[in-house]
Amino acid sequence: MKYDLIVVGGGPAGLAAAKAAREAGLTRILILERDKELGGILNQCIHNGFGLHRFQEELTGPEYAGRYLAMLEGTGVETRLDTMVLEVTPDRRVCCINPRDGYREYEAASVVLAMGCRERTRGAIALPGSRCAGVFTAGAAQRFLNMEGYMVGRRVVILGSGDIGLIMARRMTLEGAQVLACVEVMPHPGGLTRNIVQCLEDFNIPLYLSHTITDIRGSGRVEQVTVAQVDENRTPVPGTERVFDCDTVLLSVGLIPENELTRQAGAQMDPRTGGAQVWENMETSIPGVFACGNVVHVHDLVDFVSAESERAGRAAAAFVQGSAGQAGPVLELQAGQGVRYTVPQKLRLSQVEKNAEVFFRVTRMFGPARVQVRSGEQVLARFARDRMAPGEMERIAVPRVLLDKADAEQALVVEVQEETP
Amino acid sequence: MYDCIIIGCGITGAAAAYRLARYRGRFAVLEKSNDVANATTKANSAIIHAGYDPAPGTQMARLNVEGNRQAAEICQKLNVPFRRTGSLVLAFSEEECRTLDELYRRGVENGVPDLALLSGAGARAVEPGLSDQVKAALYAPTAAVVNPWEYALAMAETAVKNGVELYLEHPVTAIRPVEGGYALTTPRGEFCARTVINAAGVHADQVESLIAPPGYRIHPVRGEYWLLDKSEGSRVRHVVFQCPNRQGKGVLVAPTVHGNLIVGPNAQPVEDREDVGCSAQGLAFVREKARKSVPGVRFGENIRNFAGLRATADTDDFLIGENPAAPGFFHLAGIKSPGLTAAPAIGLEAVRLLQEKGLALEEKADFDDTREHVVFRELSAEEKNRWIRRDPRYGRVICRCETVTEGEIVAAVHGVIPATTVNAVKRRCNAGMGRCQGGFCGPRVQAILARELGVDPTEVLMDGPGTQVLTGETKTGGGHNEV
């Protein structure tokens, strides 16, 4: 049987893409999810703060997922749970296994890749020390606490100030653990400001910026960690070491889009995002194969994942229905000064309706500044910002009428200009 | 009374047990850890050396070359990942070029086949990632890479299948002579044997001193490593060495049988015989050394660092023989590199020593020299479906990085030498070995272990004693989520 659309991954991105594709008229849609339920990582995010943009309400993770599950109910969208996708081919065959059906191959007129991301590990940051138990990524700890009902430790030091680490600082505290410190190697926090306030400050958990863990000691479990200040090159400064007696280290040191299937399929990747390069409609370099959510670039807010993924779902429907626009001028986006990456990486002008939405992250903290979109010497658009932080994704909507003025021979540069007081 | 008891089930003890298992008799292995291959054997360069390093005429030279030959055959019979990659030793100076000449001469004398000296350009032609500073290289096509812990596990499993008794968590704490042999004390009872083989690795001298002055001392030398993602796994095709120095074979860059890239080790003498931690300085040293050979290695793709201890004795050769003050008490000690390579040949030496001692070893007619090991992801689509139909748990992928199924994990927990810890599962079927390092599958493996072992999840160990993964239940309590 051939599907109109196969969605790989039933987390927030996959659910939103399937919903939008269904609303846009596709009927034979299949979601493949490796877990035993839909919702992805939202299921273990039992804290609130989801949905403020998308639903103008504050929801928990499972509630947010529930909204999308309710929207999919009765639509005929098929789901296979407990199913692992092993391969996606460039001609859109999807190979997967599960205990019931065994190894299967499905054909699809379009594919949406929505595999999400994974956490950076102790190895990824080459964190030295003993080979003891008690070192967890924050997300793994979150699963143990919120899904399985088990504590991973009693005295905790958190390395990294990513959002999951901050959330877990609060969660562990509420469960009776003592969180001794949150240690961040950068001079600015990695996570959202609201999480710094609500998860650390409200619980008197000290945040050490420009610090890192230099050693972990323990024969069975973790017994001690050494924390030191770092200089501007992120090198530990001798003499600044302080030792914490603890049994647990949680790591919240970044997320990596999970793109093994994407690479295997041969899609062009962007080394800056770790995700596939995408067009304005979230299509990868492989026609009919779309990607959305954290598999493309790591988001801070699920609300934006949903919005992006609904665009991908609508685009997949347009592709299948043959209503995708004709080729026209192509603009290549370039991350300029102060900008780490952009998504999308390329625009087909003919596909842009009123606005082209561009997501990006800044390279450092900015006070009052302007984001400008430049084609050669010509500045097409400017957007004022009071402050920008690397931990918070930025979004601009560039009007089509302005993009029409761009020179297709030149890269479209997105850059930050600091305002001089 | 046992005919022979082997102390230690690393690669050396496992090889001795495997070689003895072919004969009639009562044999046992006492291992202090809760798994086999759980010290030096699991933390080394995973190389089957060609044999040009050791000085000609030494036991090390002979056993290295013999062990290299035997490894391929054993790995094929016992289903152990083994790949003959060949190796290159690089020279960066005129002096090092002379070292290569010397290694070549040694190699020929040691009986290493097909050695060749290459120019810098010649080396880069077969290994394009090499530095353009490389002036010459020694090429040894018989060098290979292996999965070291599976190699030891496979030999130990085969020994057990053929009647050798393996006792895990049985550290030997005292030894005394008894009529016709020795009595070995462990916290779980006393074992008597006519002969004893000490294969206690970094603890060999301590174990031996329980019965007599050992006559040697082990000075552990720690080596630290980087293990890089499969995205870097084809950075080199050969094992790439630098010129050896007094401390060891220097920093190497090599592919692994799993498709990763391994980089290391340094050589740091340590006092603590359990100190397998890594240091920032040690890792930085290894990284910089490796870049000298292969400048393009992307260390940002690192997935794990680890360290292992070389069981270096205060002699240049392996120590294989009988303690002069304790007749029938033998040691296989000081088994530093190339110990992994030499292991099966050392195992044969152990058999010879026992025979010389008068132990009548009669071959069994029914010795089973095979081992089945299913690696699901390597199966064809039809074979995958056959396994899933037989046991649906083979259709449930638990470790997504390495595509390891629940069926494989359950099989590991109920194997010939059962896996009882998270790391033991990892060593048997690779779950948690990949780029997410168990971030995703860790809680699931934990739950499967608890279920299959019939214990509470809070009792499940990551590795050795005291390595509980969980410290208790949350306020609402555990056990809500079925695997």
JSON list of N, CA and C in Angstrom, two decimals, chain A residues 34-36 82 84 98-99 102-103 118 121 123-124 126 128-129 131 136 140 143-144 147-151 153 174-175 220-221 258 260, chain B residues 42 277-278 302-303 305 307 381 385 392 395-396 400 435-436 439-440 443-444 457 466 468-475 477-479 481 483:
[
{"chain": "A", "resi": 34, "resn": "ARG", "atom": "N", "xyz": [8.49, 5.16, 17.59]},
{"chain": "A", "resi": 34, "resn": "ARG", "atom": "CA", "xyz": [9.22, 4.05, 18.20]},
{"chain": "A", "resi": 34, "resn": "ARG", "atom": "C", "xyz": [8.75, 3.76, 19.62]},
{"chain": "A", "resi": 35, "resn": "ASP", "atom": "N", "xyz": [8.15, 4.74, 20.27]},
{"chain": "A", "resi": 35, "resn": "ASP", "atom": "CA", "xyz": [7.71, 4.52, 21.65]},
{"chain": "A", "resi": 35, "resn": "ASP", "atom": "C", "xyz": [6.34, 3.85, 21.65]},
{"chain": "A", "resi": 36, "resn": "LYS", "atom": "N", "xyz": [5.85, 3.56, 22.86]},
{"chain": "A", "resi": 36, "resn": "LYS", "atom": "CA", "xyz": [4.58, 2.85, 22.95]},
{"chain": "A", "resi": 36, "resn": "LYS", "atom": "C", "xyz": [3.39, 3.79, 22.97]},
{"chain": "A", "resi": 82, "resn": "ASP", "atom": "N", "xyz": [5.58, 1.57, 18.77]},
{"chain": "A", "resi": 82, "resn": "ASP", "atom": "CA", "xyz": [6.58, 0.52, 19.05]},
{"chain": "A", "resi": 82, "resn": "ASP", "atom": "C", "xyz": [7.32, 0.14, 17.77]},
{"chain": "A", "resi": 84, "resn": "MET", "atom": "N", "xyz": [10.25, 1.04, 14.88]},
{"chain": "A", "resi": 84, "resn": "MET", "atom": "CA", "xyz": [11.50, 1.75, 14.64]},
{"chain": "A", "resi": 84, "resn": "MET", "atom": "C", "xyz": [11.75, 1.84, 13.14]},
{"chain": "A", "resi": 98, "resn": "ASN", "atom": "N", "xyz": [8.67, -3.68, 13.87]},
{"chain": "A", "resi": 98, "resn": "ASN", "atom": "CA", "xyz": [8.03, -3.71, 15.19]},
{"chain": "A", "resi": 98, "resn": "ASN", "atom": "C", "xyz": [7.74, -5.16, 15.54]},
{"chain": "A", "resi": 99, "resn": "PRO", "atom": "N", "xyz": [7.41, -5.42, 16.81]},
{"chain": "A", "resi": 99, "resn": "PRO", "atom": "CA", "xyz": [7.25, -6.82, 17.21]},
{"chain": "A", "resi": 99, "resn": "PRO", "atom": "C", "xyz": [6.08, -7.52, 16.51]},
{"chain": "A", "resi": 102, "resn": "GLY", "atom": "N", "xyz": [6.86, -7.29, 12.21]},
{"chain": "A", "resi": 102, "resn": "GLY", "atom": "CA", "xyz": [8.20, -7.64, 11.76]},
{"chain": "A", "resi": 102, "resn": "GLY", "atom": "C", "xyz": [8.80, -6.52, 10.94]},
{"chain": "A", "resi": 103, "resn": "TYR", "atom": "N", "xyz": [9.65, -6.91, 10.00]},
{"chain": "A", "resi": 103, "resn": "TYR", "atom": "CA", "xyz": [10.34, -5.93, 9.16]},
{"chain": "A", "resi": 103, "resn": "TYR", "atom": "C", "xyz": [9.45, -5.62, 7.96]},
{"chain": "A", "resi": 118, "resn": "ARG", "atom": "N", "xyz": [18.72, 14.39, 20.29]},
{"chain": "A", "resi": 118, "resn": "ARG", "atom": "CA", "xyz": [19.22, 13.66, 21.46]},
{"chain": "A", "resi": 118, "resn": "ARG", "atom": "C", "xyz": [20.13, 14.60, 22.24]},
{"chain": "A", "resi": 121, "resn": "THR", "atom": "N", "xyz": [26.36, 14.15, 25.51]},
{"chain": "A", "resi": 121, "resn": "THR", "atom": "CA", "xyz": [26.71, 13.28, 26.63]},
{"chain": "A", "resi": 121, "resn": "THR", "atom": "C", "xyz": [28.01, 13.72, 27.28]},
{"chain": "A", "resi": 123, "resn": "GLY", "atom": "N", "xyz": [30.67, 12.04, 27.06]},
{"chain": "A", "resi": 123, "resn": "GLY", "atom": "CA", "xyz": [31.69, 11.83, 26.05]},
{"chain": "A", "resi": 123, "resn": "GLY", "atom": "C", "xyz": [31.78, 12.99, 25.08]},
{"chain": "A", "resi": 124, "resn": "ALA", "atom": "N", "xyz": [30.65, 13.54, 24.69]},
{"chain": "A", "resi": 124, "resn": "ALA", "atom": "CA", "xyz": [30.63, 14.60, 23.69]},
{"chain": "A", "resi": 124, "resn": "ALA", "atom": "C", "xyz": [31.40, 15.82, 24.16]},
{"chain": "A", "resi": 126, "resn": "ALA", "atom": "N", "xyz": [33.86, 15.43, 26.48]},
{"chain": "A", "resi": 126, "resn": "ALA", "atom": "CA", "xyz": [35.12, 14.87, 27.01]},
{"chain": "A", "resi": 126, "resn": "ALA", "atom": "C", "xyz": [35.32, 15.29, 28.47]},
{"chain": "A", "resi": 128, "resn": "PRO", "atom": "N", "xyz": [36.35, 14.79, 31.99]},
{"chain": "A", "resi": 128, "resn": "PRO", "atom": "CA", "xyz": [37.26, 13.80, 32.59]},
{"chain": "A", "resi": 128, "resn": "PRO", "atom": "C", "xyz": [36.76, 13.30, 33.94]},
{"chain": "A", "resi": 129, "resn": "GLY", "atom": "N", "xyz": [37.51, 12.36, 34.51]},
{"chain": "A", "resi": 129, "resn": "GLY", "atom": "CA", "xyz": [37.18, 11.84, 35.83]},
{"chain": "A", "resi": 129, "resn": "GLY", "atom": "C", "xyz": [36.97, 10.35, 35.85]},
{"chain": "A", "resi": 131, "resn": "ARG", "atom": "N", "xyz": [35.18, 6.56, 36.20]},
{"chain": "A", "resi": 131, "resn": "ARG", "atom": "CA", "xyz": [34.15, 5.87, 35.43]},
{"chain": "A", "resi": 131, "resn": "ARG", "atom": "C", "xyz": [33.06, 5.39, 36.40]},
{"chain": "A", "resi": 136, "resn": "PHE", "atom": "N", "xyz": [24.33, 11.44, 34.57]},
{"chain": "A", "resi": 136, "resn": "PHE", "atom": "CA", "xyz": [23.18, 11.27, 33.67]},
{"chain": "A", "resi": 136, "resn": "PHE", "atom": "C", "xyz": [23.03, 12.48, 32.78]},
{"chain": "A", "resi": 140, "resn": "ALA", "atom": "N", "xyz": [17.59, 11.91, 30.43]},
{"chain": "A", "resi": 140, "resn": "ALA", "atom": "CA", "xyz": [17.50, 10.53, 30.91]},
{"chain": "A", "resi": 140, "resn": "ALA", "atom": "C", "xyz": [17.03, 10.53, 32.36]},
{"chain": "A", "resi": 143, "resn": "ARG", "atom": "N", "xyz": [13.37, 11.17, 32.48]},
{"chain": "A", "resi": 143, "resn": "ARG", "atom": "CA", "xyz": [12.58, 9.98, 32.18]},
{"chain": "A", "resi": 143, "resn": "ARG", "atom": "C", "xyz": [12.48, 9.07, 33.41]},
{"chain": "A", "resi": 144, "resn": "PHE", "atom": "N", "xyz": [13.62, 8.86, 34.08]},
{"chain": "A", "resi": 144, "resn": "PHE", "atom": "CA", "xyz": [13.61, 8.01, 35.27]},
{"chain": "A", "resi": 144, "resn": "PHE", "atom": "C", "xyz": [12.63, 8.56, 36.31]},
{"chain": "A", "resi": 147, "resn": "MET", "atom": "N", "xyz": [8.69, 9.27, 34.29]},
{"chain": "A", "resi": 147, "resn": "MET", "atom": "CA", "xyz": [8.02, 8.14, 33.63]},
{"chain": "A", "resi": 147, "resn": "MET", "atom": "C", "xyz": [8.10, 6.87, 34.46]},
{"chain": "A", "resi": 148, "resn": "GLU", "atom": "N", "xyz": [9.28, 6.65, 35.09]},
{"chain": "A", "resi": 148, "resn": "GLU", "atom": "CA", "xyz": [9.48, 5.38, 35.80]},
{"chain": "A", "resi": 148, "resn": "GLU", "atom": "C", "xyz": [9.22, 5.53, 37.30]},
{"chain": "A", "resi": 149, "resn": "GLY", "atom": "N", "xyz": [9.35, 6.75, 37.82]},
{"chain": "A", "resi": 149, "resn": "GLY", "atom": "CA", "xyz": [9.11, 6.96, 39.24]},
{"chain": "A", "resi": 149, "resn": "GLY", "atom": "C", "xyz": [10.30, 6.68, 40.13]},
{"chain": "A", "resi": 150, "resn": "TYR", "atom": "N", "xyz": [11.50, 6.85, 39.61]},
{"chain": "A", "resi": 150, "resn": "TYR", "atom": "CA", "xyz": [12.70, 6.58, 40.41]},
{"chain": "A", "resi": 150, "resn": "TYR", "atom": "C", "xyz": [13.60, 7.81, 40.49]},
{"chain": "A", "resi": 151, "resn": "MET", "atom": "N", "xyz": [14.26, 7.93, 41.64]},
{"chain": "A", "resi": 151, "resn": "MET", "atom": "CA", "xyz": [15.23, 9.00, 41.85]},
{"chain": "A", "resi": 151, "resn": "MET", "atom": "C", "xyz": [16.60, 8.57, 41.33]},
{"chain": "A", "resi": 153, "resn": "GLY", "atom": "N", "xyz": [19.35, 10.35, 42.26]},
{"chain": "A", "resi": 153, "resn": "GLY", "atom": "CA", "xyz": [20.37, 10.82, 43.19]},
{"chain": "A", "resi": 153, "resn": "GLY", "atom": "C", "xyz": [19.78, 11.72, 44.24]},
{"chain": "A", "resi": 174, "resn": "LEU", "atom": "N", "xyz": [12.12, 19.48, 44.25]},
{"chain": "A", "resi": 174, "resn": "LEU", "atom": "CA", "xyz": [10.77, 19.18, 44.73]},
{"chain": "A", "resi": 174, "resn": "LEU", "atom": "C", "xyz": [10.65, 17.74, 45.21]},
{"chain": "A", "resi": 175, "resn": "GLU", "atom": "N", "xyz": [11.50, 16.86, 44.67]},
{"chain": "A", "resi": 175, "resn": "GLU", "atom": "CA", "xyz": [11.49, 15.46, 45.09]},
{"chain": "A", "resi": 175, "resn": "GLU", "atom": "C", "xyz": [12.38, 15.23, 46.32]},
{"chain": "A", "resi": 220, "resn": "GLY", "atom": "N", "xyz": [32.20, 3.88, 43.30]},
{"chain": "A", "resi": 220, "resn": "GLY", "atom": "CA", "xyz": [30.95, 3.26, 42.87]},
{"chain": "A", "resi": 220, "resn": "GLY", "atom": "C", "xyz": [30.10, 4.31, 42.19]},
{"chain": "A", "resi": 221, "resn": "ARG", "atom": "N", "xyz": [29.38, 5.10, 43.02]},
{"chain": "A", "resi": 221, "resn": "ARG", "atom": "CA", "xyz": [28.68, 6.29, 42.51]},
{"chain": "A", "resi": 221, "resn": "ARG", "atom": "C", "xyz": [29.64, 7.47, 42.54]},
{"chain": "A", "resi": 258, "resn": "GLU", "atom": "N", "xyz": [18.75, 14.52, 15.61]},
{"chain": "A", "resi": 258, "resn": "GLU", "atom": "CA", "xyz": [18.99, 13.08, 15.40]},
{"chain": "A", "resi": 258, "resn": "GLU", "atom": "C", "xyz": [18.79, 12.74, 13.94]},
{"chain": "A", "resi": 260, "resn": "GLU", "atom": "N", "xyz": [20.46, 10.50, 11.73]},
{"chain": "A", "resi": 260, "resn": "GLU", "atom": "CA", "xyz": [21.09, 9.36, 11.07]},
{"chain": "A", "resi": 260, "resn": "GLU", "atom": "C", "xyz": [20.30, 8.93, 9.83]},
{"chain": "B", "resi": 42, "resn": "LYS", "atom": "N", "xyz": [38.79, -4.92, 28.81]},
{"chain": "B", "resi": 42, "resn": "LYS", "atom": "CA", "xyz": [37.73, -4.10, 28.18]},
{"chain": "B", "resi": 42, "resn": "LYS", "atom": "C", "xyz": [38.24, -2.70, 27.85]},
{"chain": "B", "resi": 277, "resn": "GLY", "atom": "N", "xyz": [40.23, 6.42, 35.87]},
{"chain": "B", "resi": 277, "resn": "GLY", "atom": "CA", "xyz": [39.67, 7.72, 35.50]},
{"chain": "B", "resi": 277, "resn": "GLY", "atom": "C", "xyz": [40.50, 8.37, 34.41]},
{"chain": "B", "resi": 278, "resn": "CYS", "atom": "N", "xyz": [39.90, 9.36, 33.76]},
{"chain": "B", "resi": 278, "resn": "CYS", "atom": "CA", "xyz": [40.62, 10.13, 32.75]},
{"chain": "B", "resi": 278, "resn": "CYS", "atom": "C", "xyz": [40.93, 11.50, 33.30]},
{"chain": "B", "resi": 302, "resn": "ASN", "atom": "N", "xyz": [33.62, 13.01, 19.49]},
{"chain": "B", "resi": 302, "resn": "ASN", "atom": "CA", "xyz": [33.89, 12.05, 20.56]},
{"chain": "B", "resi": 302, "resn": "ASN", "atom": "C", "xyz": [32.59, 11.55, 21.19]},
{"chain": "B", "resi": 303, "resn": "ILE", "atom": "N", "xyz": [32.52, 10.25, 21.47]},
{"chain": "B", "resi": 303, "resn": "ILE", "atom": "CA", "xyz": [31.35, 9.76, 22.21]},
{"chain": "B", "resi": 303, "resn": "ILE", "atom": "C", "xyz": [31.72, 9.25, 23.59]},
{"chain": "B", "resi": 305, "resn": "ASN", "atom": "N", "xyz": [35.25, 8.79, 26.57]},
{"chain": "B", "resi": 305, "resn": "ASN", "atom": "CA", "xyz": [36.64, 8.64, 26.97]},
{"chain": "B", "resi": 305, "resn": "ASN", "atom": "C", "xyz": [36.71, 7.51, 27.97]},
{"chain": "B", "resi": 307, "resn": "ALA", "atom": "N", "xyz": [39.82, 4.89, 30.27]},
{"chain": "B", "resi": 307, "resn": "ALA", "atom": "CA", "xyz": [41.22, 4.58, 30.55]},
{"chain": "B", "resi": 307, "resn": "ALA", "atom": "C", "xyz": [41.32, 3.13, 30.96]},
{"chain": "B", "resi": 381, "resn": "ALA", "atom": "N", "xyz": [16.66, -8.87, 5.68]},
{"chain": "B", "resi": 381, "resn": "ALA", "atom": "CA", "xyz": [15.25, -8.61, 6.00]},
{"chain": "B", "resi": 381, "resn": "ALA", "atom": "C", "xyz": [14.52, -9.93, 6.31]},
{"chain": "B", "resi": 385, "resn": "ASN", "atom": "N", "xyz": [12.88, -11.06, 9.95]},
{"chain": "B", "resi": 385, "resn": "ASN", "atom": "CA", "xyz": [11.49, -11.49, 10.14]},
{"chain": "B", "resi": 385, "resn": "ASN", "atom": "C", "xyz": [11.40, -12.87, 10.77]},
{"chain": "B", "resi": 392, "resn": "PRO", "atom": "N", "xyz": [8.92, -12.15, 19.27]},
{"chain": "B", "resi": 392, "resn": "PRO", "atom": "CA", "xyz": [8.58, -10.77, 18.87]},
{"chain": "B", "resi": 392, "resn": "PRO", "atom": "C", "xyz": [9.47, -9.71, 19.50]},
{"chain": "B", "resi": 395, "resn": "GLY", "atom": "N", "xyz": [11.66, -7.67, 17.47]},
{"chain": "B", "resi": 395, "resn": "GLY", "atom": "CA", "xyz": [11.11, -6.59, 16.66]},
{"chain": "B", "resi": 395, "resn": "GLY", "atom": "C", "xyz": [11.07, -5.26, 17.38]},
{"chain": "B", "resi": 396, "resn": "ARG", "atom": "N", "xyz": [11.54, -5.25, 18.65]},
{"chain": "B", "resi": 396, "resn": "ARG", "atom": "CA", "xyz": [11.49, -4.01, 19.42]},
{"chain": "B", "resi": 396, "resn": "ARG", "atom": "C", "xyz": [12.91, -3.49, 19.61]},
{"chain": "B", "resi": 400, "resn": "ARG", "atom": "N", "xyz": [18.64, 2.67, 19.91]},
{"chain": "B", "resi": 400, "resn": "ARG", "atom": "CA", "xyz": [18.43, 3.09, 18.53]},
{"chain": "B", "resi": 400, "resn": "ARG", "atom": "C", "xyz": [19.74, 3.42, 17.84]},
{"chain": "B", "resi": 435, "resn": "ARG", "atom": "N", "xyz": [26.22, 6.63, 19.97]},
{"chain": "B", "resi": 435, "resn": "ARG", "atom": "CA", "xyz": [26.50, 8.05, 20.13]},
{"chain": "B", "resi": 435, "resn": "ARG", "atom": "C", "xyz": [25.71, 8.69, 21.26]},
{"chain": "B", "resi": 436, "resn": "CYS", "atom": "N", "xyz": [24.56, 8.12, 21.64]},
{"chain": "B", "resi": 436, "resn": "CYS", "atom": "CA", "xyz": [23.83, 8.76, 22.74]},
{"chain": "B", "resi": 436, "resn": "CYS", "atom": "C", "xyz": [24.23, 8.15, 24.08]},
{"chain": "B", "resi": 439, "resn": "GLY", "atom": "N", "xyz": [21.70, 7.39, 26.69]},
{"chain": "B", "resi": 439, "resn": "GLY", "atom": "CA", "xyz": [20.80, 8.46, 27.11]},
{"chain": "B", "resi": 439, "resn": "GLY", "atom": "C", "xyz": [19.36, 8.10, 26.85]},
{"chain": "B", "resi": 440, "resn": "PHE", "atom": "N", "xyz": [19.11, 7.43, 25.74]},
{"chain": "B", "resi": 440, "resn": "PHE", "atom": "CA", "xyz": [17.75, 7.02, 25.40]},
{"chain": "B", "resi": 440, "resn": "PHE", "atom": "C", "xyz": [17.44, 5.62, 25.95]},
{"chain": "B", "resi": 443, "resn": "PRO", "atom": "N", "xyz": [17.36, 3.89, 30.60]},
{"chain": "B", "resi": 443, "resn": "PRO", "atom": "CA", "xyz": [16.23, 3.53, 31.46]},
{"chain": "B", "resi": 443, "resn": "PRO", "atom": "C", "xyz": [15.53, 2.25, 31.01]},
{"chain": "B", "resi": 444, "resn": "ARG", "atom": "N", "xyz": [15.52, 2.00, 29.70]},
{"chain": "B", "resi": 444, "resn": "ARG", "atom": "CA", "xyz": [14.83, 0.80, 29.20]},
{"chain": "B", "resi": 444, "resn": "ARG", "atom": "C", "xyz": [15.65, -0.46, 29.49]},
{"chain": "B", "resi": 457, "resn": "PRO", "atom": "N", "xyz": [14.23, -2.34, 40.42]},
{"chain": "B", "resi": 457, "resn": "PRO", "atom": "CA", "xyz": [15.08, -1.49, 39.58]},
{"chain": "B", "resi": 457, "resn": "PRO", "atom": "C", "xyz": [16.18, -0.75, 40.36]},
{"chain": "B", "resi": 466, "resn": "GLY", "atom": "N", "xyz": [28.34, -1.14, 44.22]},
{"chain": "B", "resi": 466, "resn": "GLY", "atom": "CA", "xyz": [28.21, 0.28, 44.57]},
{"chain": "B", "resi": 466, "resn": "GLY", "atom": "C", "xyz": [27.86, 1.18, 43.40]},
{"chain": "B", "resi": 468, "resn": "GLN", "atom": "N", "xyz": [24.99, 1.44, 41.81]},
{"chain": "B", "resi": 468, "resn": "GLN", "atom": "CA", "xyz": [23.54, 1.52, 41.60]},
{"chain": "B", "resi": 468, "resn": "GLN", "atom": "C", "xyz": [23.21, 2.75, 40.74]},
{"chain": "B", "resi": 469, "resn": "VAL", "atom": "N", "xyz": [22.34, 2.54, 39.77]},
{"chain": "B", "resi": 469, "resn": "VAL", "atom": "CA", "xyz": [21.96, 3.64, 38.89]},
{"chain": "B", "resi": 469, "resn": "VAL", "atom": "C", "xyz": [20.94, 4.54, 39.58]},
{"chain": "B", "resi": 470, "resn": "LEU", "atom": "N", "xyz": [20.05, 3.94, 40.36]},
{"chain": "B", "resi": 470, "resn": "LEU", "atom": "CA", "xyz": [18.96, 4.69, 40.99]},
{"chain": "B", "resi": 470, "resn": "LEU", "atom": "C", "xyz": [19.16, 4.69, 42.50]},
{"chain": "B", "resi": 471, "resn": "THR", "atom": "N", "xyz": [18.67, 5.74, 43.15]},
{"chain": "B", "resi": 471, "resn": "THR", "atom": "CA", "xyz": [18.86, 5.84, 44.60]},
{"chain": "B", "resi": 471, "resn": "THR", "atom": "C", "xyz": [17.57, 5.62, 45.38]},
{"chain": "B", "resi": 472, "resn": "GLY", "atom": "N", "xyz": [16.46, 5.43, 44.69]},
{"chain": "B", "resi": 472, "resn": "GLY", "atom": "CA", "xyz": [15.21, 5.20, 45.40]},
{"chain": "B", "resi": 472, "resn": "GLY", "atom": "C", "xyz": [14.04, 5.58, 44.53]},
{"chain": "B", "resi": 473, "resn": "GLU", "atom": "N", "xyz": [12.86, 5.61, 45.13]},
{"chain": "B", "resi": 473, "resn": "GLU", "atom": "CA", "xyz": [11.67, 5.98, 44.37]},
{"chain": "B", "resi": 473, "resn": "GLU", "atom": "C", "xyz": [11.36, 7.46, 44.55]},
{"chain": "B", "resi": 474, "resn": "THR", "atom": "N", "xyz": [10.58, 7.98, 43.64]},
{"chain": "B", "resi": 474, "resn": "THR", "atom": "CA", "xyz": [10.09, 9.34, 43.82]},
{"chain": "B", "resi": 474, "resn": "THR", "atom": "C", "xyz": [8.95, 9.32, 44.83]},
{"chain": "B", "resi": 475, "resn": "LYS", "atom": "N", "xyz": [8.45, 10.50, 45.15]},
{"chain": "B", "resi": 475, "resn": "LYS", "atom": "CA", "xyz": [7.40, 10.57, 46.17]},
{"chain": "B", "resi": 475, "resn": "LYS", "atom": "C", "xyz": [6.16, 9.77, 45.76]},
{"chain": "B", "resi": 477, "resn": "GLY", "atom": "N", "xyz": [6.33, 7.20, 43.79]},
{"chain": "B", "resi": 477, "resn": "GLY", "atom": "CA", "xyz": [6.71, 5.80, 43.72]},
{"chain": "B", "resi": 477, "resn": "GLY", "atom": "C", "xyz": [7.01, 5.32, 42.32]},
{"chain": "B", "resi": 478, "resn": "GLY", "atom": "N", "xyz": [7.76, 4.21, 42.28]},
{"chain": "B", "resi": 478, "resn": "GLY", "atom": "CA", "xyz": [8.24, 3.69, 41.00]},
{"chain": "B", "resi": 478, "resn": "GLY", "atom": "C", "xyz": [7.37, 2.59, 40.46]},
{"chain": "B", "resi": 479, "resn": "GLY", "atom": "N", "xyz": [7.82, 2.08, 39.32]},
{"chain": "B", "resi": 479, "resn": "GLY", "atom": "CA", "xyz": [7.21, 0.91, 38.74]},
{"chain": "B", "resi": 479, "resn": "GLY", "atom": "C", "xyz": [5.93, 1.18, 37.97]},
{"chain": "B", "resi": 481, "resn": "ASN", "atom": "N", "xyz": [5.86, 2.21, 34.82]},
{"chain": "B", "resi": 481, "resn": "ASN", "atom": "CA", "xyz": [6.03, 2.08, 33.38]},
{"chain": "B", "resi": 481, "resn": "ASN", "atom": "C", "xyz": [6.58, 0.71, 33.03]},
{"chain": "B", "resi": 483, "resn": "VAL", "atom": "N", "xyz": [8.19, -1.97, 30.54]},
{"chain": "B", "resi": 483, "resn": "VAL", "atom": "CA", "xyz": [9.05, -1.90, 29.36]},
{"chain": "B", "resi": 483, "resn": "VAL", "atom": "C", "xyz": [8.29, -2.48, 28.17]}
]
